[in-house]
mmCIF file of C-alpha atoms in Angstrom:
data_model
loop_
_atom_site.group_PDB
_atom_site.id
_atom_site.type_symbol
_atom_site.label_atom_id
_atom_site.label_comp_id
_atom_site.label_asym_id
_atom_site.label_seq_id
_atom_site.Cartn_x
_atom_site.Cartn_y
_atom_site.Cartn_z
ATOM 1 C CA UNK A 20 71.444 122.152 60.784
ATOM 2 C CA UNK A 21 71.997 119.784 63.771
ATOM 3 C CA UNK A 22 74.990 119.487 65.951
ATOM 4 C CA UNK A 23 76.125 116.264 67.588
ATOM 5 C CA UNK A 24 78.784 115.409 70.168
ATOM 6 C CA UNK A 25 79.990 112.155 71.728
ATOM 7 C CA UNK A 26 81.157 111.990 75.266
ATOM 8 C CA UNK A 27 82.824 108.753 76.781
ATOM 9 C CA UNK A 28 81.950 107.784 80.224
ATOM 10 C CA UNK A 29 83.830 105.202 82.333
ATOM 11 C CA UNK A 30 82.191 103.006 84.962
ATOM 12 C CA UNK A 31 85.149 103.961 87.332
ATOM 13 C CA UNK A 32 87.555 106.861 86.991
ATOM 14 C CA UNK A 33 91.185 105.715 87.503
ATOM 15 C CA UNK A 34 92.676 106.466 90.803
ATOM 16 C CA UNK A 35 95.961 108.491 90.444
ATOM 17 C CA UNK A 36 98.530 108.963 93.056
ATOM 18 C CA UNK A 37 99.660 112.557 93.627
ATOM 19 C CA UNK A 38 102.976 113.438 95.246
ATOM 20 C CA UNK A 39 103.397 116.491 97.387
ATOM 21 C CA UNK A 40 106.604 118.007 98.458
ATOM 22 C CA UNK A 41 107.015 121.192 100.797
ATOM 23 C CA UNK A 42 110.306 122.465 102.205
ATOM 24 C CA UNK A 43 110.618 124.903 105.002
ATOM 25 C CA UNK A 44 114.088 126.489 105.686
ATOM 26 C CA UNK A 45 114.750 128.581 108.941
ATOM 27 C CA UNK A 46 118.053 130.468 108.241
ATOM 28 C CA UNK A 47 119.448 133.841 107.635
ATOM 29 C CA UNK A 48 118.174 134.008 104.232
ATOM 30 C CA UNK A 49 114.632 134.693 105.310
ATOM 31 C CA UNK A 50 113.145 138.146 105.117
ATOM 32 C CA UNK A 51 114.051 138.883 108.877
ATOM 33 C CA UNK A 52 117.727 138.617 108.140
ATOM 34 C CA UNK A 53 118.244 136.204 110.855
ATOM 35 C CA UNK A 54 117.044 132.749 111.811
ATOM 36 C CA UNK A 55 114.157 132.469 114.238
ATOM 37 C CA UNK A 56 114.239 129.958 117.275
ATOM 38 C CA UNK A 57 112.616 126.647 116.517
ATOM 39 C CA UNK A 58 109.146 127.284 115.217
ATOM 40 C CA UNK A 59 106.156 125.069 114.352
ATOM 41 C CA UNK A 60 104.454 125.347 110.793
ATOM 42 C CA UNK A 61 101.256 124.238 110.030
ATOM 43 C CA UNK A 62 100.518 122.558 106.593
ATOM 44 C CA UNK A 63 96.806 122.553 105.913
ATOM 45 C CA UNK A 64 95.784 120.383 102.790
ATOM 46 C CA UNK A 65 92.070 120.400 101.493
ATOM 47 C CA UNK A 66 90.954 117.037 100.218
ATOM 48 C CA UNK A 67 88.106 117.149 97.662
ATOM 49 C CA UNK A 68 86.473 114.226 96.274
ATOM 50 C CA UNK A 69 87.588 110.843 97.102
ATOM 51 C CA UNK A 70 91.179 111.092 98.382
ATOM 52 C CA UNK A 71 93.336 108.977 100.521
ATOM 53 C CA UNK A 72 96.607 109.492 102.119
ATOM 54 C CA UNK A 73 98.748 106.662 100.952
ATOM 55 C CA UNK A 74 102.221 107.536 102.552
ATOM 56 C CA UNK A 75 103.621 110.518 104.807
ATOM 57 C CA UNK A 76 106.878 111.308 106.499
ATOM 58 C CA UNK A 77 105.175 113.427 109.282
ATOM 59 C CA UNK A 78 102.090 112.511 111.133
ATOM 60 C CA UNK A 79 98.733 114.483 110.242
ATOM 61 C CA UNK A 80 95.561 115.364 112.020
ATOM 62 C CA UNK A 81 92.080 114.895 110.341
ATOM 63 C CA UNK A 82 90.834 118.534 111.029
ATOM 64 C CA UNK A 83 87.427 117.561 109.388
ATOM 65 C CA UNK A 84 86.134 115.208 106.541
ATOM 66 C CA UNK A 85 87.907 117.114 103.789
ATOM 67 C CA UNK A 86 90.954 118.599 105.459
ATOM 68 C CA UNK A 87 94.242 117.278 107.121
ATOM 69 C CA UNK A 88 96.947 119.232 108.711
ATOM 70 C CA UNK A 89 100.682 118.746 109.378
ATOM 71 C CA UNK A 90 102.333 120.296 112.135
ATOM 72 C CA UNK A 91 105.996 120.422 111.662
ATOM 73 C CA UNK A 92 108.815 121.785 113.936
ATOM 74 C CA UNK A 93 111.598 123.583 112.008
ATOM 75 C CA UNK A 94 114.716 124.016 114.187
ATOM 76 C CA UNK A 95 117.004 127.115 114.078
ATOM 77 C CA UNK A 96 119.288 127.071 111.294
ATOM 78 C CA UNK A 97 117.497 123.755 109.942
ATOM 79 C CA UNK A 98 115.380 122.744 107.128
ATOM 80 C CA UNK A 99 112.395 120.384 107.109
ATOM 81 C CA UNK A 100 110.838 118.554 104.191
ATOM 82 C CA UNK A 101 107.269 117.292 104.263
ATOM 83 C CA UNK A 102 106.395 114.711 101.788
ATOM 84 C CA UNK A 103 103.177 112.915 101.344
ATOM 85 C CA UNK A 104 101.335 110.850 98.647
ATOM 86 C CA UNK A 105 97.653 110.931 97.999
ATOM 87 C CA UNK A 106 95.434 108.834 95.776
ATOM 88 C CA UNK A 107 92.930 110.811 93.795
ATOM 89 C CA UNK A 108 89.713 109.291 92.610
ATOM 90 C CA UNK A 109 86.334 110.916 91.799
#
């Protein structure tokens, strides 16, 4: 008995946008029980395959060919929202 299967291939994979949203809060609700002074938080995003940053609300640095990093300052008793959009295509 023989088994057969079919697989569909596309000439090009569709590129899809991906939204990323990260929120940092520096308040008494943290595990220390008190807000810290203004701190800088690093968000490291690995980029595998063919990805492009479409939009962002904070500047980022390209660490290497497959990694970007956002350095964001969170003020005392404050909150910061990091939003960026990446187009993914393999």
